[in-house]
Amino acid sequence: MLIEMEVTHLPTPEIELGSPGTFSDPKIGLTEGGPFDLRFGTARKRKINVGFVGNAEMVKKAQQWLDQCCSPIPSNIKDSTQYLDFPGFESIFLTSLALSGQWMMEIGDDKLGIALSKNNPSRFEAVLDLYASAVEELANSTNTCPDIIICCLPKEVVQTCWSISSSLTPRQRKFIKERYMAREQGQQLLFDDIEETEADLLNRDFRRALKARAMKFEIPIQIGTSNLFEDLDTNQDPATRAWNMSVALYYKGGGIPWRFKVDGPETCFVGISFHHLRTPSKHLVYSSLAQAFSSRGEGFALRGETIPWSKRQGRNVHLTTDQAVKLANQVLQKYRDGIGGNPQRVVLHKTSRFDEAEQEGFRHGFRDIPIVELINIMPTQFRLLTYGTYPPRRGTLCTVNKTATYLFTTGYMPEWRTYPGPHIPAPVKLVSADNVDMHQVASDILGLARMNWNTASMSSAHPVTLFFSRRVGGIMAEVGPDREPHPSFRYYM
């Protein structure tokens, strides 16, 4: 059988920053053009107030690290286009970091010691209560609140509280056993929309739990440990840590570091996935999750309706028509709240196929939007081999027999003259029942991979519409079913 194959190399997605023009590398773009919201003029923040919560030793280390980040930090890795010197926070963002004693809430070593002396799960809850209460007190203690709070965790907290086993119902444990046996027998479903693994269900994560608790005080938090504040043999070099932390701080503090350049109408990109919702019920419950991002750079996360678990559906979960309509209405309402009007184009991403009910519901819910595209981004066993030292370059788009389309979101990067990954690049398969331009679909996905504001690196592989779904879903699970999660994406990063 003759196989027809067409291979195209898509250009590296450009990002927009403060000055006119576009850039491919966020670090170079921020250094030369400043953050994107410079374009907002007087509406942008000129100062970010930073608060601290933790024991005295870790708070001191955190303050020293931020002081260090206010000045240039040379890279320890020379002659590399990946690792650039850090120019200093204010030099990059034209925004200062304000540190003050009024925004510091110290957790006494005696109180922390008592909490740590307990056995789990009491230890986990006691330490969590200490940090959440300190965040609340700091949020309510002054007329001028911090814009972001750094929660400083000593190694004793990281070592003993980072993750604990959960108490699951017999039905949930039966589900875990069935999933494990299926994997052992090679029966794992290829396309899973459920982001949590068995380990996620069996364990609680301190980071997620603290973010969920702190969310109701409406100040984003940043988790800080010795791996961030200190120069260790096991962590990144200081310049790289400074770049990554500074981008995250700037975004969580209210700024927009950059956005990817979108040609065409104003677009809302939406990732649809599902996560486990912990309830006192004897049944495992799913909840739909929508991560939405405007082409202007704003991001928000929404929790849809619950879906009781059934053995028939397994992990390949789908929304009913009514649930899809309601989720679409939620997305549009939050978009209007943030932007002021409807988008002209909505693109939905999902890692498994949209069934008929979902297609009907989303098309009805977005009926007033001129352009609606439903795109599946699926894992695949497809691989390409090249002649030479390196694998296919990132952005390679391969169409087989004019029916199957594969996109390499990782691979050789000509900007760095290397492939930065440890494994053979695995493409994703792009599928849509709509008559869409797959080149545009692929370009959007590559661009959305640039919207990870947890890092200044340009090597992110997955579109932000789906990349954070596991993290967002885990935090929403900790929020619980009786409280509405905050929609702003700043609370989940």
Short mmCIF file of C-alpha atoms in Angstrom, two decimals:
data_model
loop_
_atom_site.label_atom_id
_atom_site.label_comp_id
_atom_site.label_asym_id
_atom_site.label_seq_id
_atom_site.Cartn_x
_atom_site.Cartn_y
_atom_site.Cartn_z
CA MET A 1 0.00 0.00 0.00
CA LEU A 2 1.40 3.37 -1.02
CA ILE A 3 1.53 5.92 1.79
CA GLU A 4 1.33 9.57 0.85
CA MET A 5 3.05 11.85 3.34
CA GLU A 6 3.32 15.63 3.40
CA VAL A 7 5.75 17.27 5.84
CA THR A 8 5.67 20.99 6.64
CA HIS A 9 7.82 22.99 9.06
CA LEU A 10 5.76 25.63 10.84
CA PRO A 11 7.62 28.74 11.96
CA THR A 12 8.39 29.34 15.64
CA PRO A 13 5.41 31.17 17.15
CA GLU A 14 6.10 34.82 17.84
CA ILE A 15 5.14 36.53 21.08
CA GLU A 16 4.24 40.17 21.62
CA LEU A 17 5.79 42.22 24.39
CA GLY A 18 5.83 45.87 25.42
CA SER A 19 7.54 47.34 22.39
CA PRO A 20 6.37 47.03 18.79
CA GLY A 21 7.48 43.93 16.94
CA THR A 22 7.59 40.28 17.97
CA PHE A 23 10.10 37.91 19.54
CA SER A 24 10.63 34.16 19.67
CA ASP A 25 12.46 33.97 23.03
CA PRO A 26 10.65 35.41 26.10
CA LYS A 27 13.93 36.26 27.83
CA ILE A 28 15.22 38.29 24.89
CA GLY A 29 11.80 39.84 24.37
CA LEU A 30 11.45 40.91 28.00
CA THR A 31 14.99 42.29 28.06
CA GLU A 32 14.56 44.31 24.87
CA GLY A 33 10.85 45.12 24.86
CA GLY A 34 9.59 44.86 28.43
CA PRO A 35 6.33 43.13 29.44
CA PHE A 36 3.29 43.18 27.20
CA ASP A 37 1.19 45.34 29.54
CA LEU A 38 3.51 48.30 28.96
CA ARG A 39 1.01 48.88 26.17
CA PHE A 40 -1.63 49.57 28.83
CA GLY A 41 0.09 52.83 29.79
CA THR A 42 -0.98 54.25 33.16
CA ALA A 43 -3.34 51.30 33.74
CA ARG A 44 -0.47 48.90 34.45
CA LYS A 45 1.05 48.23 37.86
CA ARG A 46 4.26 50.10 38.66
CA LYS A 47 4.82 48.31 41.97
CA ILE A 48 4.10 44.80 43.24
CA ASN A 49 3.68 44.48 47.00
CA VAL A 50 5.12 41.16 48.18
CA GLY A 51 4.11 39.51 51.45
CA PHE A 52 5.78 36.63 53.27
CA VAL A 53 4.44 33.82 55.45
CA GLY A 54 6.65 31.27 57.18
CA ASN A 55 9.10 30.70 59.99
CA ALA A 56 11.75 33.37 60.59
CA GLU A 57 14.64 31.49 58.97
CA MET A 58 12.80 30.77 55.69
CA VAL A 59 11.28 34.24 55.47
CA LYS A 60 14.77 35.72 55.80
CA LYS A 61 16.06 33.46 53.02
CA ALA A 62 13.13 34.46 50.82
CA GLN A 63 13.74 38.16 51.36
CA GLN A 64 17.43 37.76 50.63
CA TRP A 65 16.62 35.91 47.41
CA LEU A 66 14.20 38.61 46.25
CA ASP A 67 16.79 41.26 47.09
CA GLN A 68 19.24 39.32 44.93
CA CYS A 69 16.70 39.22 42.09
CA CYS A 70 16.49 43.01 42.10
CA SER A 71 20.04 43.09 40.72
CA PRO A 72 21.64 41.40 37.70
CA ILE A 73 22.49 37.71 38.12
CA PRO A 74 25.00 36.25 35.64
CA SER A 75 24.34 32.80 34.26
CA ASN A 76 26.65 30.01 35.42
CA ILE A 77 26.19 28.29 32.06
CA LYS A 78 28.23 30.11 29.46
CA ASP A 79 28.14 30.00 25.67
CA SER A 80 24.57 28.81 25.55
CA THR A 81 21.57 30.44 23.90
CA GLN A 82 19.30 28.67 26.40
CA TYR A 83 20.74 30.16 29.57
CA LEU A 84 20.91 33.94 29.61
CA ASP A 85 21.99 36.39 32.30
CA PHE A 86 19.19 37.75 34.44
CA PRO A 87 19.16 41.58 34.19
CA GLY A 88 17.21 42.21 37.43
CA PHE A 89 13.47 42.33 38.09
CA GLU A 90 12.89 46.06 37.72
CA SER A 91 15.16 46.27 34.69
CA ILE A 92 13.00 43.65 32.94
CA PHE A 93 9.49 44.57 34.00
CA LEU A 94 9.91 48.31 34.73
CA THR A 95 8.06 47.49 37.94
CA SER A 96 9.50 47.39 41.45
CA LEU A 97 9.10 44.71 44.10
CA ALA A 98 8.00 46.33 47.36
CA LEU A 99 8.99 44.46 50.53
CA SER A 100 7.80 45.68 53.94
CA GLY A 101 7.60 44.40 57.48
CA GLN A 102 3.85 45.09 57.47
CA TRP A 103 3.46 42.35 54.87
CA MET A 104 5.34 39.69 56.84
CA MET A 105 3.53 37.13 59.00
CA GLU A 106 5.93 34.96 60.96
CA ILE A 107 4.95 31.47 62.08
CA GLY A 108 6.75 30.80 65.34
CA ASP A 109 9.08 27.81 65.49
CA ASP A 110 7.27 26.66 68.64
CA LYS A 111 3.90 26.55 66.88
CA LEU A 112 5.41 24.91 63.82
CA GLY A 113 7.22 22.39 66.01
CA ILE A 114 4.00 21.38 67.77
CA ALA A 115 2.21 20.94 64.44
CA LEU A 116 5.08 18.90 63.01
CA SER A 117 5.18 16.66 66.07
CA LYS A 118 1.77 15.20 65.24
CA ASN A 119 1.22 12.08 63.18
CA ASN A 120 -0.30 12.28 59.74
CA PRO A 121 -2.98 13.17 58.70
CA SER A 122 -3.21 15.43 61.78
CA ARG A 123 0.27 16.86 61.02
CA PHE A 124 -0.73 17.74 57.45
CA GLU A 125 -3.89 19.52 58.60
CA ALA A 126 -2.17 21.30 61.50
CA VAL A 127 0.61 22.74 59.33
CA LEU A 128 -1.90 23.61 56.62
CA ASP A 129 -3.99 25.46 59.22
CA LEU A 130 -0.96 27.45 60.38
CA TYR A 131 -0.09 28.66 56.88
CA ALA A 132 -3.70 29.29 55.81
CA SER A 133 -4.40 31.26 59.01
CA ALA A 134 -1.25 33.34 58.51
CA VAL A 135 -2.28 34.13 54.93
CA GLU A 136 -5.74 35.15 56.13
CA GLU A 137 -4.31 37.35 58.90
CA LEU A 138 -1.93 39.03 56.47
CA ALA A 139 -4.72 39.60 53.97
CA ASN A 140 -6.87 41.30 56.61
CA SER A 141 -4.26 43.04 58.75
CA THR A 142 -3.45 46.21 56.79
CA ASN A 143 -5.23 48.79 54.67
CA THR A 144 -2.80 48.09 51.83
CA CYS A 145 -2.71 44.37 51.16
CA PRO A 146 0.15 42.60 49.38
CA ASP A 147 -0.48 41.70 45.75
CA ILE A 148 1.09 38.29 46.23
CA ILE A 149 2.16 36.25 49.27
CA ILE A 150 5.18 33.95 49.24
CA CYS A 151 4.58 30.96 51.52
CA CYS A 152 8.03 29.85 52.71
CA LEU A 153 8.24 26.15 53.56
CA PRO A 154 11.20 24.80 55.57
CA LYS A 155 12.58 21.40 54.68
CA GLU A 156 10.79 19.77 57.65
CA VAL A 157 7.43 20.74 56.13
CA VAL A 158 8.47 19.59 52.66
CA GLN A 159 9.78 16.27 53.98
CA THR A 160 6.82 15.40 56.22
CA CYS A 161 3.78 17.20 54.77
CA TRP A 162 4.29 17.48 51.02
CA SER A 163 2.04 14.50 50.34
CA ILE A 164 -0.07 12.22 52.54
CA SER A 165 -2.34 9.27 51.86
CA SER A 166 -6.02 10.02 51.56
CA SER A 167 -8.91 8.11 53.03
CA LEU A 168 -10.94 6.74 50.14
CA THR A 169 -14.29 5.04 50.17
CA PRO A 170 -14.51 1.33 49.32
CA ARG A 171 -16.04 2.25 45.94
CA GLN A 172 -13.12 4.54 45.18
CA ARG A 173 -10.59 1.90 46.17
CA LYS A 174 -12.37 -0.61 43.94
CA PHE A 175 -12.06 1.87 41.09
CA ILE A 176 -8.31 2.22 41.79
CA LYS A 177 -7.89 -1.56 41.77
CA GLU A 178 -9.75 -1.92 38.47
CA ARG A 179 -7.62 0.76 36.85
CA TYR A 180 -4.41 -0.82 38.12
CA MET A 181 -5.39 -4.27 36.85
CA ALA A 182 -6.29 -2.82 33.45
CA ARG A 183 -2.86 -1.20 33.19
CA GLU A 184 -1.10 -4.40 34.19
CA GLN A 185 -2.98 -6.24 31.45
CA GLY A 186 -2.20 -3.58 28.86
CA GLN A 187 -5.80 -2.38 28.67
CA GLN A 188 -5.27 1.27 29.59
CA LEU A 189 -7.46 3.56 27.54
CA LEU A 190 -5.49 5.47 24.97
CA PHE A 191 -7.47 8.68 25.23
CA ASP A 192 -8.16 9.71 28.82
CA ASP A 193 -9.68 13.06 29.72
CA ILE A 194 -9.30 12.37 33.45
CA GLU A 195 -6.11 14.08 34.46
CA GLU A 196 -5.53 12.59 37.90
CA THR A 197 -3.65 9.33 38.28
CA GLU A 198 -4.23 6.68 40.92
CA ALA A 199 -1.54 8.37 43.02
CA ASP A 200 -3.45 11.65 42.89
CA LEU A 201 -6.51 9.99 44.33
CA LEU A 202 -4.58 8.19 47.04
CA ASN A 203 -2.59 11.24 48.11
CA ARG A 204 -3.22 14.81 49.14
CA ASP A 205 -0.76 17.43 48.01
CA PHE A 206 0.22 20.25 50.41
CA ARG A 207 0.78 22.74 47.61
CA ARG A 208 -2.67 22.19 46.14
CA ALA A 209 -4.35 22.20 49.54
CA LEU A 210 -2.70 25.49 50.55
CA LYS A 211 -3.58 27.18 47.26
CA ALA A 212 -7.20 26.06 47.68
CA ARG A 213 -7.35 27.37 51.25
CA ALA A 214 -5.67 30.68 50.39
CA MET A 215 -7.88 31.26 47.35
CA LYS A 216 -10.80 32.56 49.41
CA PHE A 217 -8.67 35.45 50.71
CA GLU A 218 -8.22 36.63 47.10
CA ILE A 219 -4.45 37.06 47.15
CA PRO A 220 -2.42 34.70 44.90
CA ILE A 221 0.36 32.79 46.63
CA GLN A 222 3.76 31.51 45.55
CA ILE A 223 5.21 28.41 47.23
CA GLY A 224 8.88 28.85 48.11
CA THR A 225 11.35 26.25 49.39
CA SER A 226 15.11 26.00 49.72
CA ASN A 227 15.22 24.83 46.09
CA LEU A 228 14.10 28.31 45.10
CA PHE A 229 15.88 30.49 47.66
CA GLU A 230 19.28 28.78 47.92
CA ASP A 231 22.07 27.72 45.58
CA LEU A 232 22.13 23.92 45.83
CA ASP A 233 23.72 21.17 43.77
CA THR A 234 20.25 19.76 43.05
CA ASN A 235 18.49 22.83 41.66
CA GLN A 236 18.75 25.20 38.71
CA ASP A 237 21.41 27.86 38.43
CA PRO A 238 20.53 31.24 40.05
CA ALA A 239 19.88 33.10 36.79
CA THR A 240 17.41 30.46 35.55
CA ARG A 241 15.60 30.40 38.90
CA ALA A 242 15.40 34.19 38.89
CA TRP A 243 13.96 34.26 35.35
CA ASN A 244 11.31 31.65 36.10
CA MET A 245 10.27 33.02 39.49
CA SER A 246 10.15 36.61 38.27
CA VAL A 247 7.82 35.82 35.37
CA ALA A 248 5.49 33.95 37.75
CA LEU A 249 5.60 36.74 40.34
CA TYR A 250 4.87 39.39 37.75
CA TYR A 251 1.85 37.52 36.42
CA LYS A 252 0.47 36.61 39.85
CA GLY A 253 1.04 40.19 40.97
CA GLY A 254 -1.33 41.44 38.27
CA GLY A 255 0.85 41.86 35.17
CA ILE A 256 0.82 40.24 31.74
CA PRO A 257 4.38 39.24 30.76
CA TRP A 258 3.64 38.52 27.08
CA ARG A 259 1.02 37.10 24.78
CA PHE A 260 1.36 35.05 21.62
CA LYS A 261 0.55 36.79 18.39
CA VAL A 262 -2.77 35.70 16.92
CA ASP A 263 -3.54 36.53 13.30
CA GLY A 264 -7.24 36.86 12.71
CA PRO A 265 -10.30 37.52 14.87
CA GLU A 266 -10.31 37.84 18.66
CA THR A 267 -10.29 34.28 19.94
CA CYS A 268 -11.14 32.43 23.13
CA PHE A 269 -9.26 29.13 23.45
CA VAL A 270 -10.89 26.60 25.79
CA GLY A 271 -9.51 23.31 27.10
CA ILE A 272 -12.10 20.75 28.23
CA SER A 273 -11.08 18.03 30.68
CA PHE A 274 -12.37 16.29 33.80
CA HIS A 275 -11.10 15.81 37.31
CA HIS A 276 -12.06 13.78 40.36
CA LEU A 277 -14.12 15.71 42.87
CA ARG A 278 -13.67 14.41 46.42
CA THR A 279 -16.99 14.20 48.25
CA PRO A 280 -18.31 12.36 51.32
CA SER A 281 -20.37 10.25 48.92
CA LYS A 282 -19.71 6.58 48.39
CA HIS A 283 -19.43 7.15 44.65
CA LEU A 284 -16.55 8.60 42.72
CA VAL A 285 -17.66 11.84 41.09
CA TYR A 286 -16.20 13.68 38.12
CA SER A 287 -16.42 17.39 37.46
CA SER A 288 -15.88 19.03 34.11
CA LEU A 289 -13.16 21.65 33.87
CA ALA A 290 -12.73 24.45 31.37
CA GLN A 291 -9.47 26.38 31.07
CA ALA A 292 -10.02 29.41 28.87
CA PHE A 293 -7.55 31.94 27.49
CA SER A 294 -8.23 34.99 25.40
CA SER A 295 -5.97 36.07 22.61
CA ARG A 296 -5.37 39.18 24.74
CA GLY A 297 -3.59 37.12 27.38
CA GLU A 298 -6.18 36.75 30.15
CA GLY A 299 -6.80 33.27 31.56
CA PHE A 300 -9.51 31.78 33.75
CA ALA A 301 -10.60 28.34 34.97
CA LEU A 302 -14.16 27.15 35.46
CA ARG A 303 -15.65 24.09 37.11
CA GLY A 304 -18.68 22.61 35.42
CA GLU A 305 -21.30 20.23 36.70
CA THR A 306 -20.60 16.94 38.43
CA ILE A 307 -20.82 13.63 36.61
CA PRO A 308 -21.40 10.50 38.75
CA TRP A 309 -18.98 7.72 37.96
CA SER A 310 -20.16 4.57 36.22
CA LYS A 311 -18.22 1.48 35.26
CA ARG A 312 -19.56 1.75 31.70
CA GLN A 313 -17.89 5.09 31.02
CA GLY A 314 -14.65 4.32 32.88
CA ARG A 315 -12.31 7.26 32.45
CA ASN A 316 -13.49 8.25 29.00
CA VAL A 317 -16.07 10.72 30.32
CA HIS A 318 -18.42 12.90 28.30
CA LEU A 319 -20.78 15.77 29.03
CA THR A 320 -24.49 15.64 28.31
CA THR A 321 -25.88 18.15 25.85
CA ASP A 322 -27.28 20.32 28.66
CA GLN A 323 -23.98 20.22 30.57
CA ALA A 324 -22.06 21.30 27.48
CA VAL A 325 -24.50 24.19 26.93
CA LYS A 326 -24.13 25.35 30.54
CA LEU A 327 -20.32 25.14 30.41
CA ALA A 328 -20.31 27.15 27.18
CA ASN A 329 -22.49 29.79 28.82
CA GLN A 330 -20.12 29.94 31.80
CA VAL A 331 -17.15 30.47 29.50
CA LEU A 332 -18.83 33.28 27.59
CA GLN A 333 -20.00 35.00 30.78
CA LYS A 334 -16.51 35.01 32.29
CA TYR A 335 -15.06 36.14 28.98
CA ARG A 336 -17.48 39.06 28.88
CA ASP A 337 -16.68 39.91 32.50
CA GLY A 338 -12.99 40.17 31.67
CA ILE A 339 -13.00 41.51 28.11
CA GLY A 340 -16.28 43.34 27.79
CA GLY A 341 -17.84 41.42 24.91
CA ASN A 342 -18.01 38.09 23.13
CA PRO A 343 -15.08 36.70 21.15
CA GLN A 344 -15.41 36.35 17.40
CA ARG A 345 -13.93 32.85 17.46
CA VAL A 346 -14.00 29.99 20.01
CA VAL A 347 -11.61 27.04 19.75
CA LEU A 348 -12.20 24.05 22.03
CA HIS A 349 -9.43 21.55 22.81
CA LYS A 350 -10.01 18.07 24.20
CA THR A 351 -7.80 14.98 24.44
CA SER A 352 -10.59 12.60 23.39
CA ARG A 353 -13.23 12.90 20.73
CA PHE A 354 -16.27 15.10 21.22
CA ASP A 355 -19.27 12.79 21.16
CA GLU A 356 -22.56 13.78 19.52
CA ALA A 357 -24.08 15.17 22.73
CA GLU A 358 -21.03 17.36 23.40
CA GLN A 359 -20.92 18.63 19.83
CA GLU A 360 -24.61 19.52 19.92
CA GLY A 361 -24.31 21.22 23.32
CA PHE A 362 -21.22 23.28 22.56
CA ARG A 363 -22.51 24.39 19.16
CA HIS A 364 -25.76 25.49 20.74
CA GLY A 365 -24.01 27.20 23.65
CA PHE A 366 -21.70 29.11 21.27
CA ARG A 367 -24.39 29.71 18.63
CA ASP A 368 -23.83 33.48 18.69
CA ILE A 369 -20.10 33.12 17.97
CA PRO A 370 -19.24 33.42 14.25
CA ILE A 371 -16.49 30.77 14.28
CA VAL A 372 -16.52 27.66 16.53
CA GLU A 373 -13.91 24.91 16.14
CA LEU A 374 -13.78 21.62 18.05
CA ILE A 375 -10.26 20.19 18.04
CA ASN A 376 -9.03 16.89 19.46
CA ILE A 377 -5.37 16.83 20.57
CA MET A 378 -4.62 13.16 21.03
CA PRO A 379 -1.60 11.04 21.96
CA THR A 380 -0.33 8.71 19.26
CA GLN A 381 2.23 6.02 18.55
CA PHE A 382 3.28 7.78 15.33
CA ARG A 383 6.99 8.65 15.11
CA LEU A 384 9.33 10.15 12.51
CA LEU A 385 13.00 9.41 12.08
CA THR A 386 15.36 11.81 10.36
CA TYR A 387 18.77 11.48 8.77
CA GLY A 388 21.29 13.17 11.02
CA THR A 389 22.00 13.76 14.68
CA TYR A 390 18.77 15.37 15.79
CA PRO A 391 15.07 14.36 15.73
CA PRO A 392 12.39 16.26 13.77
CA ARG A 393 12.29 19.93 14.59
CA ARG A 394 9.59 21.36 16.78
CA GLY A 395 6.73 22.61 14.63
CA THR A 396 6.93 19.74 12.13
CA LEU A 397 3.45 19.07 10.76
CA CYS A 398 2.98 15.73 9.03
CA THR A 399 -0.12 14.76 7.06
CA VAL A 400 -0.55 11.09 6.10
CA ASN A 401 -2.82 10.16 3.18
CA LYS A 402 -4.47 13.59 3.48
CA THR A 403 -6.51 12.32 6.44
CA ALA A 404 -4.31 12.04 9.53
CA THR A 405 -2.42 15.08 10.86
CA TYR A 406 0.44 14.94 13.40
CA LEU A 407 2.16 17.86 15.09
CA PHE A 408 5.52 17.79 16.85
CA THR A 409 5.27 20.18 19.81
CA THR A 410 8.77 19.11 20.88
CA GLY A 411 11.88 18.43 18.86
CA TYR A 412 14.99 20.06 17.53
CA MET A 413 15.02 23.80 18.18
CA PRO A 414 17.04 25.79 15.62
CA GLU A 415 17.09 28.80 17.98
CA TRP A 416 19.12 26.75 20.44
CA ARG A 417 20.80 24.53 17.84
CA THR A 418 19.88 21.46 19.89
CA TYR A 419 17.04 19.24 21.08
CA PRO A 420 16.53 19.92 24.82
CA GLY A 421 14.48 16.78 25.59
CA PRO A 422 15.55 13.41 27.03
CA HIS A 423 13.33 11.16 24.88
CA ILE A 424 12.35 10.68 21.25
CA PRO A 425 9.83 13.43 20.45
CA ALA A 426 6.24 12.17 20.36
CA PRO A 427 3.80 14.18 18.23
CA VAL A 428 0.13 14.71 18.94
CA LYS A 429 -2.62 13.78 16.52
CA LEU A 430 -4.95 16.60 15.50
CA VAL A 431 -8.54 15.61 14.69
CA SER A 432 -11.59 17.71 13.93
CA ALA A 433 -14.99 17.05 12.44
CA ASP A 434 -15.03 20.67 11.27
CA ASN A 435 -13.65 21.95 8.02
CA VAL A 436 -10.66 23.71 9.59
CA ASP A 437 -7.26 24.86 8.42
CA MET A 438 -4.95 22.40 10.16
CA HIS A 439 -1.98 24.71 9.65
CA GLN A 440 -3.80 27.37 11.66
CA VAL A 441 -4.88 24.82 14.28
CA ALA A 442 -1.28 23.64 14.68
CA SER A 443 0.07 27.21 14.80
CA ASP A 444 -2.43 28.05 17.56
CA ILE A 445 -1.33 25.02 19.59
CA LEU A 446 2.33 25.94 19.26
CA GLY A 447 1.48 29.50 20.27
CA LEU A 448 -0.55 28.40 23.30
CA ALA A 449 2.46 26.37 24.43
CA ARG A 450 4.21 29.73 24.83
CA MET A 451 1.67 30.89 27.43
CA ASN A 452 3.14 29.02 30.41
CA TRP A 453 3.96 31.91 32.75
CA ASN A 454 5.55 29.57 35.29
CA THR A 455 8.73 29.71 33.25
CA ALA A 456 10.70 32.02 30.98
CA SER A 457 11.81 29.09 28.83
CA MET A 458 10.58 28.81 25.25
CA SER A 459 10.64 25.00 25.29
CA SER A 460 7.15 24.34 26.74
CA ALA A 461 5.54 21.52 24.80
CA HIS A 462 1.82 21.53 25.55
CA PRO A 463 -0.89 24.14 24.94
CA VAL A 464 -1.83 25.97 28.11
CA THR A 465 -5.48 25.03 27.49
CA LEU A 466 -4.64 21.47 28.57
CA PHE A 467 -1.21 21.65 30.20
CA PHE A 468 -2.39 22.82 33.64
CA SER A 469 -5.58 20.77 33.80
CA ARG A 470 -4.19 18.26 36.27
CA ARG A 471 -2.91 21.01 38.55
CA VAL A 472 -6.10 23.08 38.29
CA GLY A 473 -8.29 20.03 38.83
CA GLY A 474 -6.30 19.02 41.92
CA ILE A 475 -6.74 22.47 43.48
CA MET A 476 -10.46 22.49 42.63
CA ALA A 477 -10.79 19.09 44.29
CA GLU A 478 -9.32 20.61 47.46
CA VAL A 479 -11.75 23.55 47.23
CA GLY A 480 -14.57 21.01 47.52
CA PRO A 481 -18.05 20.90 46.01
CA ASP A 482 -19.63 23.47 48.34
CA ARG A 483 -17.41 26.45 47.47
CA GLU A 484 -17.01 28.12 44.08
CA PRO A 485 -13.36 28.17 42.94
CA HIS A 486 -11.90 31.53 41.99
CA PRO A 487 -11.84 31.78 38.19
CA SER A 488 -8.58 33.75 37.79
CA PHE A 489 -5.71 31.59 36.57
CA ARG A 490 -3.35 33.45 38.92
CA TYR A 491 -4.61 31.27 41.78
CA TYR A 492 -3.66 27.99 40.14
CA MET A 493 -0.12 28.55 38.84
#
